[in-house]
Tab-separated table of C-alpha atoms in Angstrom:
chain	number	residue	atom	x	y	z
Y	1043	MET	CA	-24.202	-15.029	20.640
Y	1044	THR	CA	-27.384	-14.741	19.690
Y	1045	PRO	CA	-27.697	-13.151	15.732
Y	1046	ASP	CA	-30.532	-9.903	15.383
Y	1047	ALA	CA	-32.628	-11.159	12.853
Y	1048	ASP	CA	-30.693	-9.811	10.369
Y	1049	GLY	CA	-27.301	-11.005	11.410
Y	1050	THR	CA	-25.564	-8.193	12.479
Y	1051	THR	CA	-24.829	-8.659	16.227
Y	1052	ALA	CA	-22.615	-11.952	14.049
Y	1053	GLN	CA	-21.413	-9.432	11.660
Y	1054	HIS	CA	-20.390	-6.846	14.476
Y	1055	ALA	CA	-18.859	-9.405	16.385
Y	1056	ALA	CA	-16.377	-10.666	13.433
Y	1057	TRP	CA	-15.619	-7.162	12.441
Y	1058	SER	CA	-14.797	-6.656	16.071
Y	1059	ALA	CA	-12.882	-9.375	16.264
Y	1060	LEU	CA	-10.557	-8.546	13.056
Y	1061	ALA	CA	-10.515	-5.036	13.802
Y	1062	GLU	CA	-9.006	-6.507	17.126
Y	1063	LEU	CA	-6.569	-8.887	15.845
Y	1064	TYR	CA	-5.062	-6.328	13.350
Y	1065	GLN	CA	-4.359	-4.342	16.232
Y	1066	ALA	CA	-2.359	-6.946	18.075
Y	1067	VAL	CA	-0.763	-7.913	15.314
Y	1068	VAL	CA	0.301	-4.636	13.719
Y	1069	ARG	CA	2.275	-2.941	16.392
Y	1070	PRO	CA	4.876	-5.544	16.833
Y	1071	VAL	CA	4.481	-5.853	13.105
Y	1072	VAL	CA	5.784	-2.342	12.747
Y	1073	VAL	CA	8.067	-2.382	14.920
Y	1074	ARG	CA	10.091	-5.209	13.835
Y	1075	LEU	CA	10.080	-3.444	10.135
Y	1076	GLU	CA	11.560	-0.498	11.502
Y	1077	ALA	CA	13.656	-2.001	13.871
Y	1078	GLU	CA	15.277	-4.369	11.336
Y	1079	THR	CA	14.938	-2.838	8.248
Y	1080	GLY	CA	14.935	0.920	9.131
Y	1081	ILE	CA	11.852	1.334	6.732
Y	1082	ASP	CA	8.786	2.523	8.774
Y	1083	SER	CA	5.296	1.142	7.823
Y	1084	GLY	CA	4.501	4.321	5.532
Y	1085	VAL	CA	7.495	3.699	3.680
Y	1086	TYR	CA	6.834	0.099	3.625
Y	1087	SER	CA	3.415	0.399	2.545
Y	1088	ALA	CA	3.771	2.579	-0.141
Y	1089	LEU	CA	7.019	0.849	-1.480
Y	1090	ALA	CA	4.460	-2.445	-1.202
Y	1091	TYR	CA	1.754	-0.429	-3.463
Y	1092	LEU	CA	4.228	0.231	-5.572
Y	1093	GLU	CA	5.423	-2.953	-6.245
Y	1094	ARG	CA	2.099	-4.577	-6.625
Y	1095	ALA	CA	1.370	-1.889	-9.311
Y	1096	GLU	CA	0.516	-2.666	-13.310
Y	1097	PRO	CA	3.264	-2.403	-14.356
Y	1098	PRO	CA	5.392	-3.131	-11.473
Y	1099	GLY	CA	7.344	-0.042	-9.875
Y	1100	ARG	CA	5.214	2.980	-10.956
Y	1101	LEU	CA	2.324	4.280	-9.910
Y	1102	PRO	CA	0.246	7.693	-10.741
Y	1103	LEU	CA	0.571	9.546	-7.397
Y	1104	SER	CA	-3.213	10.429	-7.192
Y	1105	ASP	CA	-3.459	6.569	-6.771
Y	1106	LEU	CA	-0.636	6.036	-4.218
Y	1107	ALA	CA	-2.357	8.715	-2.501
Y	1108	ARG	CA	-5.793	7.189	-2.909
Y	1109	MET	CA	-4.223	4.127	-1.161
Y	1110	LEU	CA	-2.257	5.943	1.196
Y	1111	GLY	CA	-5.324	7.493	2.208
Y	1112	VAL	CA	-6.627	6.383	5.399
Y	1113	ARG	CA	-3.404	7.064	7.059
Y	1114	TYR	CA	-2.407	10.275	5.095
Y	1115	SER	CA	-3.779	13.309	3.671
Y	1116	GLN	CA	-2.705	14.434	-0.136
Y	1117	PRO	CA	0.374	16.697	1.807
Y	1118	GLY	CA	1.335	13.756	3.997
Y	1119	VAL	CA	1.614	11.890	0.723
Y	1120	SER	CA	3.708	14.503	-1.114
Y	1121	ARG	CA	5.909	15.033	2.040
Y	1122	LEU	CA	6.478	10.825	2.162
Y	1123	VAL	CA	7.297	10.597	-0.986
Y	1124	GLN	CA	9.812	13.687	-0.935
Y	1125	ARG	CA	11.360	11.489	1.746
Y	1126	MET	CA	11.485	8.438	-0.203
Y	1127	GLU	CA	13.088	10.496	-2.725
Y	1128	LEU	CA	15.610	12.061	-0.909
Y	1129	ASP	CA	16.511	8.509	0.341
Y	1130	GLY	CA	16.763	7.133	-3.036
Y	1131	LEU	CA	13.827	4.720	-3.033
Y	1132	VAL	CA	11.906	6.576	-5.375
Y	1133	GLU	CA	11.383	9.094	-8.446
Y	1134	ARG	CA	8.812	11.041	-9.565
Y	1135	HIS	CA	8.057	11.882	-13.065
Y	1136	VAL	CA	5.911	14.356	-15.022
Y	1137	ASP	CA	3.005	11.659	-16.582
Y	1138	PRO	CA	3.427	12.119	-19.966
Y	1139	SER	CA	-0.268	12.127	-20.434
Y	1140	ASP	CA	-1.144	14.798	-18.151
Y	1141	ARG	CA	1.576	16.607	-17.852
Y	1142	ARG	CA	-0.122	18.122	-14.314
Y	1143	ALA	CA	0.093	14.906	-12.508
Y	1144	ALA	CA	3.323	12.947	-11.409
Y	1145	ILE	CA	3.863	9.168	-11.729
Y	1146	VAL	CA	6.142	7.572	-8.952
Y	1147	THR	CA	8.618	4.995	-9.919
Y	1148	ILE	CA	10.502	2.893	-7.253
Y	1149	THR	CA	14.607	3.005	-7.721
Y	1150	PRO	CA	16.718	-0.005	-8.009
Y	1151	HIS	CA	17.661	0.668	-4.392
Y	1152	GLY	CA	14.180	0.860	-3.229
Y	1153	ARG	CA	13.221	-2.304	-4.738
Y	1154	SER	CA	16.365	-3.474	-2.512
Y	1155	ARG	CA	15.106	-1.818	0.595
Y	1156	HIS	CA	11.874	-3.127	-0.385
Y	1157	ASP	CA	12.540	-6.650	-0.976
Y	1158	ARG	CA	14.493	-6.726	2.588
Y	1159	ALA	CA	11.461	-5.778	4.205
Y	1160	GLU	CA	9.183	-8.048	2.499
Y	1161	THR	CA	11.202	-10.907	3.952
Y	1162	VAL	CA	11.013	-9.484	7.508
Y	1163	TYR	CA	7.565	-8.401	7.243
Y	1164	ARG	CA	6.434	-11.793	5.812
Y	1165	THR	CA	8.276	-13.444	8.724
Y	1166	ALA	CA	6.566	-10.878	11.444
Y	1167	VAL	CA	2.972	-11.843	10.630
Y	1168	SER	CA	4.078	-15.237	10.237
Y	1169	GLU	CA	5.041	-15.394	13.696
Y	1170	GLU	CA	2.407	-12.679	15.072
Y	1171	PHE	CA	-0.358	-14.433	13.178
Y	1172	GLY	CA	-0.082	-17.039	11.348
Y	1173	THR	CA	1.213	-19.199	13.697
Y	1174	PHE	CA	-1.959	-19.362	15.525
Y	1175	LEU	CA	-3.586	-20.909	12.224
Y	1176	ASP	CA	-3.634	-24.094	10.745
Y	1177	ALA	CA	-3.762	-24.050	6.832
Y	1178	THR	CA	-7.144	-25.266	6.653
Y	1179	GLN	CA	-8.426	-22.397	9.530
Y	1180	ALA	CA	-6.155	-19.857	6.909
Y	1181	ASP	CA	-7.652	-20.611	3.725
Y	1182	ALA	CA	-11.363	-20.696	5.562
Y	1183	LEU	CA	-10.817	-17.113	6.542
Y	1184	THR	CA	-8.758	-16.036	3.793
Y	1185	ALA	CA	-11.908	-17.149	1.671
Y	1186	ALA	CA	-14.477	-15.454	3.677
Y	1187	LEU	CA	-12.474	-12.244	3.779
Y	1188	THR	CA	-11.712	-12.514	0.039
Y	1189	THR	CA	-15.728	-12.839	-0.207
Y	1190	VAL	CA	-16.374	-9.869	1.715
Y	1191	LEU	CA	-13.955	-8.019	-0.480
Y	1192	ALA	CA	-14.898	-9.236	-3.682
Y	1193	ALA	CA	-18.780	-8.723	-2.846
Y	1194	ARG	CA	-17.762	-5.176	-1.511
Y	1195	ALA	CA	-15.667	-3.932	-4.733
Y	1196	ALA	CA	-18.871	-5.386	-6.892
Y	1197	SER	CA	-21.262	-3.067	-4.507
Y	1198	VAL	CA	-19.476	-0.081	-2.989
Y	1199	PRO	CA	-17.305	2.778	-4.950
Y	1200	ASP	CA	-14.170	2.159	-2.927
Y	1201	LEU	CA	-11.808	5.315	-3.507
Y	1202	LEU	CA	-9.288	4.156	-1.049
Y	1203	ALA	CA	-9.106	0.362	-2.891
Y	1204	PRO	CA	-6.165	-0.046	-4.749
Y	1205	PRO	CA	-6.212	-0.398	-8.660
Y	1206	THR	CA	-6.254	-4.216	-8.343
Y	1207	GLY	CA	-9.126	-4.423	-5.940
Y	1208	ALA	CA	-9.853	-7.855	-4.670
Y	1209	ALA	CA	-8.406	-9.328	-7.629
Y	1210	GLY	CA	-4.817	-8.311	-5.776
Y	1211	ALA	CA	-6.279	-10.201	-2.573
Y	1212	ALA	CA	-7.258	-13.188	-4.953
Y	1213	ASP	CA	-3.728	-13.112	-6.745
Y	1214	GLU	CA	-1.892	-13.025	-3.376
Y	1215	ILE	CA	-3.988	-15.824	-2.335
Y	1216	GLN	CA	-3.130	-18.003	-5.224
Y	1217	ARG	CA	0.491	-17.253	-4.401
Y	1218	GLN	CA	0.430	-18.569	-0.973
Y	1219	GLN	CA	-1.357	-21.379	-1.765
Y	1220	THR	CA	1.087	-22.277	-4.925
Y	1221	ARG	CA	4.506	-21.859	-1.944
Y	1222	ARG	CA	2.397	-24.163	0.385
Y	1223	GLY	CA	1.158	-26.903	-2.172
């Protein structure tokens, strides 16, 4: 492939490959997650965001809605959190610093369900994606994607990015490298 003078052909090809790969991997991962844990991908995502929050286990509802915004509208996030409350996975409390806002907190039952789902999720991702890369390729891909995340976070206001931004990805990379090494 011959890139345009500004490299956009190569960049578009990289984006297209990333999107195609995501679509190919996400479906079997989600199917397995739901079959083995009874947790759908929306609940898993919400629990995972709560677990990665600072402090862990709690987020303002508005932040959770922002993070889930690609998949859910504001009313959709409210319904998701209501369903999670009914299942005993989270609790919703009034934010003491802004009585109009709510804080979502994971429960011990929610943490237990998340931990089980996280194990299934990681295994499924390893089987559907990780087995096709060696450690050097995985590190190179992670470095390239982290570079894009960090540059984007520094230059583009992103209303959908988790509060940890690129730092969250860097922390995850560090955890993976520590486990490997």
